[in-house]
mmCIF file of C-alpha atoms in Angstrom:
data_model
loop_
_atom_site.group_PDB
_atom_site.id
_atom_site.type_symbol
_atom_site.label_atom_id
_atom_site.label_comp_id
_atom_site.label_asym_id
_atom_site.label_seq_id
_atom_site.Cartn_x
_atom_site.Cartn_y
_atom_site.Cartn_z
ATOM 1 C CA UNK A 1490 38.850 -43.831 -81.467
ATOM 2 C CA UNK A 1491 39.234 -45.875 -84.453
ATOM 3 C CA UNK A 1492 42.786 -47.546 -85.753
ATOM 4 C CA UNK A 1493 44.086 -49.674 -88.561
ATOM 5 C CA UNK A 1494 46.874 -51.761 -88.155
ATOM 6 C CA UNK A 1495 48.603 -53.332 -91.577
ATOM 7 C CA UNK A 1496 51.545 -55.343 -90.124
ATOM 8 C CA UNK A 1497 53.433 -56.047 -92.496
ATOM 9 C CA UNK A 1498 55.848 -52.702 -94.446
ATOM 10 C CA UNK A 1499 56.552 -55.247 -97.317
ATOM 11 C CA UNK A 1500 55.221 -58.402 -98.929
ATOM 12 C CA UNK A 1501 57.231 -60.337 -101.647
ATOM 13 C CA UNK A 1502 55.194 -62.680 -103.996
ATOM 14 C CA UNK A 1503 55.856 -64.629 -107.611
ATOM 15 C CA UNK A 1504 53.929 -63.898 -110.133
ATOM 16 C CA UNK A 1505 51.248 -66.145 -110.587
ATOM 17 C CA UNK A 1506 51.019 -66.932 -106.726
ATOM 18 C CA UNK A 1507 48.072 -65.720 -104.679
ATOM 19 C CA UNK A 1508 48.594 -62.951 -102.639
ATOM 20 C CA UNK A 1509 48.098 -62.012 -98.754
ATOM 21 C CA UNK A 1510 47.977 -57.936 -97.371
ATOM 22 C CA UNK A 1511 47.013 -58.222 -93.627
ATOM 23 C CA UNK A 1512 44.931 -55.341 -91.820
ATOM 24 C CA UNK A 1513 43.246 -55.390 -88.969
ATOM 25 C CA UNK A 1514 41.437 -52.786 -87.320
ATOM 26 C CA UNK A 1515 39.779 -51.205 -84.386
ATOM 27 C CA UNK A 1516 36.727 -49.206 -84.095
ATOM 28 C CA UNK A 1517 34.045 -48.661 -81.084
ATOM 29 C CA UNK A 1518 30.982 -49.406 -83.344
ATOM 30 C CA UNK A 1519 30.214 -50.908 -86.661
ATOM 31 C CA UNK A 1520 33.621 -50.366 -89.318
ATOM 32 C CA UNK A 1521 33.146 -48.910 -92.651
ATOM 33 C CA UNK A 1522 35.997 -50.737 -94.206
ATOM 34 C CA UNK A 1523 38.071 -49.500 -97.596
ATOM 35 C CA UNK A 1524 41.002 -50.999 -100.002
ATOM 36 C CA UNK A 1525 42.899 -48.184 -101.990
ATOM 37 C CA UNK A 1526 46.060 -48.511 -104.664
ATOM 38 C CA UNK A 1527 48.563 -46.249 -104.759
ATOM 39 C CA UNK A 1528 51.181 -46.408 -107.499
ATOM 40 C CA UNK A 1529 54.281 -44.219 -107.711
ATOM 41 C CA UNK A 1530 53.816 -40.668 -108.603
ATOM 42 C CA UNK A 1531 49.450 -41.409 -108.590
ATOM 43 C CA UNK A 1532 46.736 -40.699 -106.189
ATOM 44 C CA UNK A 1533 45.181 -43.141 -104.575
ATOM 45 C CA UNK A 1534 42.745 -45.469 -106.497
ATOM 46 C CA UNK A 1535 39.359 -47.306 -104.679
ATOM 47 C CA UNK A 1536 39.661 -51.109 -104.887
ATOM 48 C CA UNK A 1537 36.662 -52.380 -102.589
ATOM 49 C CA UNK A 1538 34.800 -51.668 -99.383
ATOM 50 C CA UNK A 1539 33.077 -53.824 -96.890
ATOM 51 C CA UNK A 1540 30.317 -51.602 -95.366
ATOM 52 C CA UNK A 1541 27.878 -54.439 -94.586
ATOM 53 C CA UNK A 1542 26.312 -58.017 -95.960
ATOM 54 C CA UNK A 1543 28.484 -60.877 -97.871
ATOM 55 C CA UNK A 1544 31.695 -61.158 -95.389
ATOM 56 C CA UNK A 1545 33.650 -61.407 -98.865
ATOM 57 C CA UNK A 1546 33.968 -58.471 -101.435
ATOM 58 C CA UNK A 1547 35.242 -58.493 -104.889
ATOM 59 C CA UNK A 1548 36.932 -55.699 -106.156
ATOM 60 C CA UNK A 1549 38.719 -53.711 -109.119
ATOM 61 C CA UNK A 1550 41.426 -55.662 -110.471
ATOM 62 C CA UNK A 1551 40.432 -59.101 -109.621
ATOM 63 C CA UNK A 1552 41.174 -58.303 -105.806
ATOM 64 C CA UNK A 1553 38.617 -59.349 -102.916
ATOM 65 C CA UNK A 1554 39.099 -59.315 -99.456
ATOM 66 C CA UNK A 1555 37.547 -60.751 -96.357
ATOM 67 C CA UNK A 1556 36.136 -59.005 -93.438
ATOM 68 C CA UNK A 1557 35.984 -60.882 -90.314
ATOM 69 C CA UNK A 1558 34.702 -59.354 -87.315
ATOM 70 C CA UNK A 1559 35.882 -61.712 -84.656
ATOM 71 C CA UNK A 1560 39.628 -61.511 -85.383
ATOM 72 C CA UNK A 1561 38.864 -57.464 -86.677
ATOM 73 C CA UNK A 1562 40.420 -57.916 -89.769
ATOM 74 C CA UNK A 1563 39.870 -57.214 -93.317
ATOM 75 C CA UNK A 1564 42.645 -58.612 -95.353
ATOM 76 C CA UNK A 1565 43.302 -58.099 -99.398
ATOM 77 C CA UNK A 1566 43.780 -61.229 -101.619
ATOM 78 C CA UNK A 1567 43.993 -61.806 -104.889
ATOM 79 C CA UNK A 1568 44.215 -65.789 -106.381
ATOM 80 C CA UNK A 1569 47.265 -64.779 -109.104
ATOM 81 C CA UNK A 1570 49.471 -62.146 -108.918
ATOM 82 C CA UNK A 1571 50.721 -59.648 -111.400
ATOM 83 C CA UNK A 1572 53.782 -58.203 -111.803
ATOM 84 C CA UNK A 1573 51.492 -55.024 -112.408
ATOM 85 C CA UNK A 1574 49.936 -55.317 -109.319
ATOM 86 C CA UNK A 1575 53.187 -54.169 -107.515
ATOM 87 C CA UNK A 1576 52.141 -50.876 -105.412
ATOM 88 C CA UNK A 1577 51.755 -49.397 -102.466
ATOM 89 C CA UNK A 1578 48.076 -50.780 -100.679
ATOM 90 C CA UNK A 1579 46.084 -49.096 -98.428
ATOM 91 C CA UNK A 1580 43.745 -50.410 -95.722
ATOM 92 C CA UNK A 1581 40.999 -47.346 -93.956
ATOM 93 C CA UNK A 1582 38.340 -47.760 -91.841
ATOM 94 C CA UNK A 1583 35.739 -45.228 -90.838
ATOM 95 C CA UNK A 1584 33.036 -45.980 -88.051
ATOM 96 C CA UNK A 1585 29.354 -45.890 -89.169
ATOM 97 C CA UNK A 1586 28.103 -42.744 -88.390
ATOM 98 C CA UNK A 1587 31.273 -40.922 -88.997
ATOM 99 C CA UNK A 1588 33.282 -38.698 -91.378
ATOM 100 C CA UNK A 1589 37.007 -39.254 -90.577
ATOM 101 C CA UNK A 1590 38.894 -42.380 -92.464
ATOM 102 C CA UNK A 1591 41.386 -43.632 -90.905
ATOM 103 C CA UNK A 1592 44.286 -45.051 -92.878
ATOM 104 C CA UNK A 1593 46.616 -47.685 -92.367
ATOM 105 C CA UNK A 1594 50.458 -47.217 -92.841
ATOM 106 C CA UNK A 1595 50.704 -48.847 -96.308
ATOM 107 C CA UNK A 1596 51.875 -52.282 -97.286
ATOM 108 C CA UNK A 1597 54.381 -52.191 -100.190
ATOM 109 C CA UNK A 1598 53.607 -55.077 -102.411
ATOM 110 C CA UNK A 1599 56.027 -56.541 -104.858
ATOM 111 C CA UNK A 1600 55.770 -58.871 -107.108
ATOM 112 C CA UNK A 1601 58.262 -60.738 -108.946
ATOM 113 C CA UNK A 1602 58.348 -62.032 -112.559
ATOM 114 C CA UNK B 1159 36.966 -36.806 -118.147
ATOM 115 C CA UNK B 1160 38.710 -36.137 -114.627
ATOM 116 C CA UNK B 1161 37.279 -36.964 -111.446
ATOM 117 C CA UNK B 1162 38.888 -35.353 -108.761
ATOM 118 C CA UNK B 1163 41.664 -32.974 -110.513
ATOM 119 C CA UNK B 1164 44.182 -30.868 -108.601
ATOM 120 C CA UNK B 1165 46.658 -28.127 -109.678
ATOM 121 C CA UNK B 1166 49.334 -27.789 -109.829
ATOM 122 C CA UNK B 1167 50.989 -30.867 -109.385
ATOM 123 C CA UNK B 1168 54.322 -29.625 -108.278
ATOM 124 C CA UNK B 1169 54.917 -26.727 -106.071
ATOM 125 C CA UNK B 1170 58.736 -25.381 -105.459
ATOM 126 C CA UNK B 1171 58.935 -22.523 -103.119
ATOM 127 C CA UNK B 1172 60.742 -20.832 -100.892
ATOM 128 C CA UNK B 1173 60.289 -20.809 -96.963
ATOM 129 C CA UNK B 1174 57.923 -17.725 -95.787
ATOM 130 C CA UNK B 1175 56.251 -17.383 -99.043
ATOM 131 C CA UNK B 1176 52.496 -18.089 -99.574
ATOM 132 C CA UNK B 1177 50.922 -20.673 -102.057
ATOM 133 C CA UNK B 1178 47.670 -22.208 -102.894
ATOM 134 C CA UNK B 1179 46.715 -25.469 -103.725
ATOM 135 C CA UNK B 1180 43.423 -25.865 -105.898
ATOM 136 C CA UNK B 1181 40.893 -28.704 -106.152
ATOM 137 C CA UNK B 1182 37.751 -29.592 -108.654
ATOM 138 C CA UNK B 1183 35.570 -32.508 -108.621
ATOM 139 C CA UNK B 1184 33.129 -33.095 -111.343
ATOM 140 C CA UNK B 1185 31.455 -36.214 -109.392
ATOM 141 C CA UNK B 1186 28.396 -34.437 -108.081
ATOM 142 C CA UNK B 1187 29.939 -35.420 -104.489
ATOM 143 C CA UNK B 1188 29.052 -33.442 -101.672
ATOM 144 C CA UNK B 1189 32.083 -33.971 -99.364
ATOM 145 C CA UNK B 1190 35.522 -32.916 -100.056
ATOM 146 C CA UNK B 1191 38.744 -33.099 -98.051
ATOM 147 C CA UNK B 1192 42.100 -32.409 -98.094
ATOM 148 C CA UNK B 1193 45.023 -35.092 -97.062
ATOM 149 C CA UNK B 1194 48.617 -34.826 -96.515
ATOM 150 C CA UNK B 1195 51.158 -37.541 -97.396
ATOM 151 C CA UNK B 1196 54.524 -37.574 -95.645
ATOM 152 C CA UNK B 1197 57.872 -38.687 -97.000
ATOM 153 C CA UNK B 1198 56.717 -42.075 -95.220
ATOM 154 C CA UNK B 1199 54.033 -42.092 -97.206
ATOM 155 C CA UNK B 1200 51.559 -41.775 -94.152
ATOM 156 C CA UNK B 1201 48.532 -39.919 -94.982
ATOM 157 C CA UNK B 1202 46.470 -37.955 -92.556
ATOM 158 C CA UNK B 1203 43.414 -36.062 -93.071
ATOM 159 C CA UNK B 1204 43.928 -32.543 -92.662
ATOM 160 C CA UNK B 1205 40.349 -30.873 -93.486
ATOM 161 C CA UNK B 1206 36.580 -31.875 -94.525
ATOM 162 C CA UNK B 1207 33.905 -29.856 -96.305
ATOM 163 C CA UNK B 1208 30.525 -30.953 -97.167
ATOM 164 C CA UNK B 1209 28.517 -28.818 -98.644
ATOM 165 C CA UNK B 1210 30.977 -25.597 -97.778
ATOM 166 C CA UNK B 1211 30.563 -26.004 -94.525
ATOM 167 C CA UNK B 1212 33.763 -27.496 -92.557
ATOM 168 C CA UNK B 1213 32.862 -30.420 -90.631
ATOM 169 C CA UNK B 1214 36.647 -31.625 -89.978
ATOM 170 C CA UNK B 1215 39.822 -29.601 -88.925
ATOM 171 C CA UNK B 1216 42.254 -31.577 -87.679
ATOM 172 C CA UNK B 1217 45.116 -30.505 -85.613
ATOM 173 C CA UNK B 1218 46.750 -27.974 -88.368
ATOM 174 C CA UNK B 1219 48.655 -25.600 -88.132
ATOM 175 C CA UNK B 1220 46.627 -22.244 -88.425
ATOM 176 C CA UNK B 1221 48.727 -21.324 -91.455
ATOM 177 C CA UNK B 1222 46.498 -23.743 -93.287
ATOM 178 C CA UNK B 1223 43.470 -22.393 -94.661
ATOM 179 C CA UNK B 1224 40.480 -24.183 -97.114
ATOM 180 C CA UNK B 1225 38.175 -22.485 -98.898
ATOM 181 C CA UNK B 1226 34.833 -23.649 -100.599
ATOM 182 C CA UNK B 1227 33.392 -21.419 -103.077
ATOM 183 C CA UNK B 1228 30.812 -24.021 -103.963
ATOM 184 C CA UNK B 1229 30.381 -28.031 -103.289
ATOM 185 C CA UNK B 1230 33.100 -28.738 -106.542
ATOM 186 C CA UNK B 1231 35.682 -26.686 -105.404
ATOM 187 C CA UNK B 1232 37.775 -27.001 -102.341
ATOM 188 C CA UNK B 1233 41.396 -24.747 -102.038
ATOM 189 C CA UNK B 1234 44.213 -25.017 -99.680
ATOM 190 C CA UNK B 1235 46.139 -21.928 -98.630
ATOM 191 C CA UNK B 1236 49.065 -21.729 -96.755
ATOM 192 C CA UNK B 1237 50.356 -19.266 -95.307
ATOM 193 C CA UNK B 1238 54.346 -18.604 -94.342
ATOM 194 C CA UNK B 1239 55.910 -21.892 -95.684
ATOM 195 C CA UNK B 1240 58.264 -24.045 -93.629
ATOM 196 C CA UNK B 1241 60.282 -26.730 -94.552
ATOM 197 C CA UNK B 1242 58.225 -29.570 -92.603
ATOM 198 C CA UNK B 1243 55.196 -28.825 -94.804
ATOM 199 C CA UNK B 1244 57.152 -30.447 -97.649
ATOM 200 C CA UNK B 1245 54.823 -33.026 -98.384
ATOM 201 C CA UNK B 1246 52.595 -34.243 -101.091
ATOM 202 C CA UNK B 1247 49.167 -32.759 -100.329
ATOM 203 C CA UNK B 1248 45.793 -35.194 -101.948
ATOM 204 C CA UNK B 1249 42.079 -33.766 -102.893
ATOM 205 C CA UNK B 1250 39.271 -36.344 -102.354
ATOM 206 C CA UNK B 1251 35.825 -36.217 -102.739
ATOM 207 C CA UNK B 1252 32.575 -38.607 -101.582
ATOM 208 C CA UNK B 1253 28.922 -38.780 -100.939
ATOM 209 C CA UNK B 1254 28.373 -39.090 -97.715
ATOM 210 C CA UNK B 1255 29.018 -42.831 -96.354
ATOM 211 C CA UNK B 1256 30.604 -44.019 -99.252
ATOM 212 C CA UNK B 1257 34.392 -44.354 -100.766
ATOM 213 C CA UNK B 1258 36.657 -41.876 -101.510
ATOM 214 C CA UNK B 1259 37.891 -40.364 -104.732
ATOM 215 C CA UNK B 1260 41.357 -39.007 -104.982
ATOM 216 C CA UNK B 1261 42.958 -36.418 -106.653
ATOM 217 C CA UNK B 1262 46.544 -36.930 -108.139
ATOM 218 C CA UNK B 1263 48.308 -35.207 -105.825
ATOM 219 C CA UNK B 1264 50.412 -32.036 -105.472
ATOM 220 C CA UNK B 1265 54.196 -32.327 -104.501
ATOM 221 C CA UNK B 1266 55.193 -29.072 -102.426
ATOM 222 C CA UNK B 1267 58.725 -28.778 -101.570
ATOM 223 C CA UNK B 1268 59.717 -25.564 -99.653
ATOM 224 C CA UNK B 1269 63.451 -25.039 -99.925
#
């Protein structure tokens, strides 16, 4: 069975800060691993994926994000933040091989001017 | 110039009544899927289609029912509303091992 974890319901940074969104995940064989946006009232939007090669991806937005298969994470960064980057973020995984994503609970992300 | 579109995007109706959710995608993708997003804002995939065949059906409630006509179209039916299918239900689309593109949602509340 694969899992994602994203610990954290809320994270607060200033604008201009770098940023932080934790996941984690758990799969039985090699993870498929996805970013998505979600603003309020809007579907969700792709940001990056990790399916194999470079350990860090660069996404939409100016957002990367690390995978790291010893600690099974793959968390979001971003060197500045935006006050326009405050949204809800999304962290999926989906084992090679496989249809199903899985999707994390959502990390609210606020950022403050 | 709409990816994945969905109609309509809100849906008011009463409990027992019937409704149907529709969903185009004009990305050439051959997978489509149907998520729902609780008031918690969890989302859990509900049903897959690639190429109008199912190839996912979660644990749902029979009163759910997709439909393909053909690879850009996927509906949702369901039948005999109740008040814990209130929910905002997504469309996405891929190719087969790659991301997913979402719809912007439809908002169903049954009163």
């Amino acid at each position: 069975a694969q899992s994602v974890a994203q610990p954290e319901d809320q994270v607060n940074v200033a604008e201009g800060n770098p940023l932080t969104v934790k996941c984690t995940y758990s799969v039985s064989g090699n993870p498929y691993l996805f970013w998505y946006v979600q603003y309020p009232n809007r579907g969700l939007q792709f940001l990056l994926k990790y399916i194999t090669g470079d350990n860090l991806v660069k996404g939409s937005y100016g957002f990367e994000a690390e995978f790291n298969k010893s600690q099974t994470s793959f968390h979001l960064k971003k060197p500045s933040a935006l006050v326009s980057d405050s949204a809800l973020y999304f962290c999926a995984v989906r084992e090679a091989g496989y249809s199903t994503l899985t999707f994390g609970k959502g990390t609210m992300l606020l950022v403050s001017p | 110039d709409t990816a994945v579109s969905q109609t309509p995007k809100y849906l008011v109706t009463q409990m027992g009544n019937d409704k149907s959710i529709k969903c185009e995608q004009n990305l050439g993708h051959d997978t489509m899927y149907w998520y729902k997003q609780d008031s918690k804002k969890f989302l859990k995939i509900m049903f897959s289609y690639n190429n109008k065949e199912l190839i996912i059906n979660e644990t749902v409630p029979n009163r759910f029912s997709p439909k393909s006509p053909d690879k850009a179209h996927l509906n949702l039916h369901i039948n005999s509303l109740e008040l814990g299918d209130s929910a905002v239900y997504f469309c996405a689309s891929s190719q087969v091992e790659t991301e997913q593109y979402f719809g912007p949602g439809t908002r169903l509340t049954v009163t």
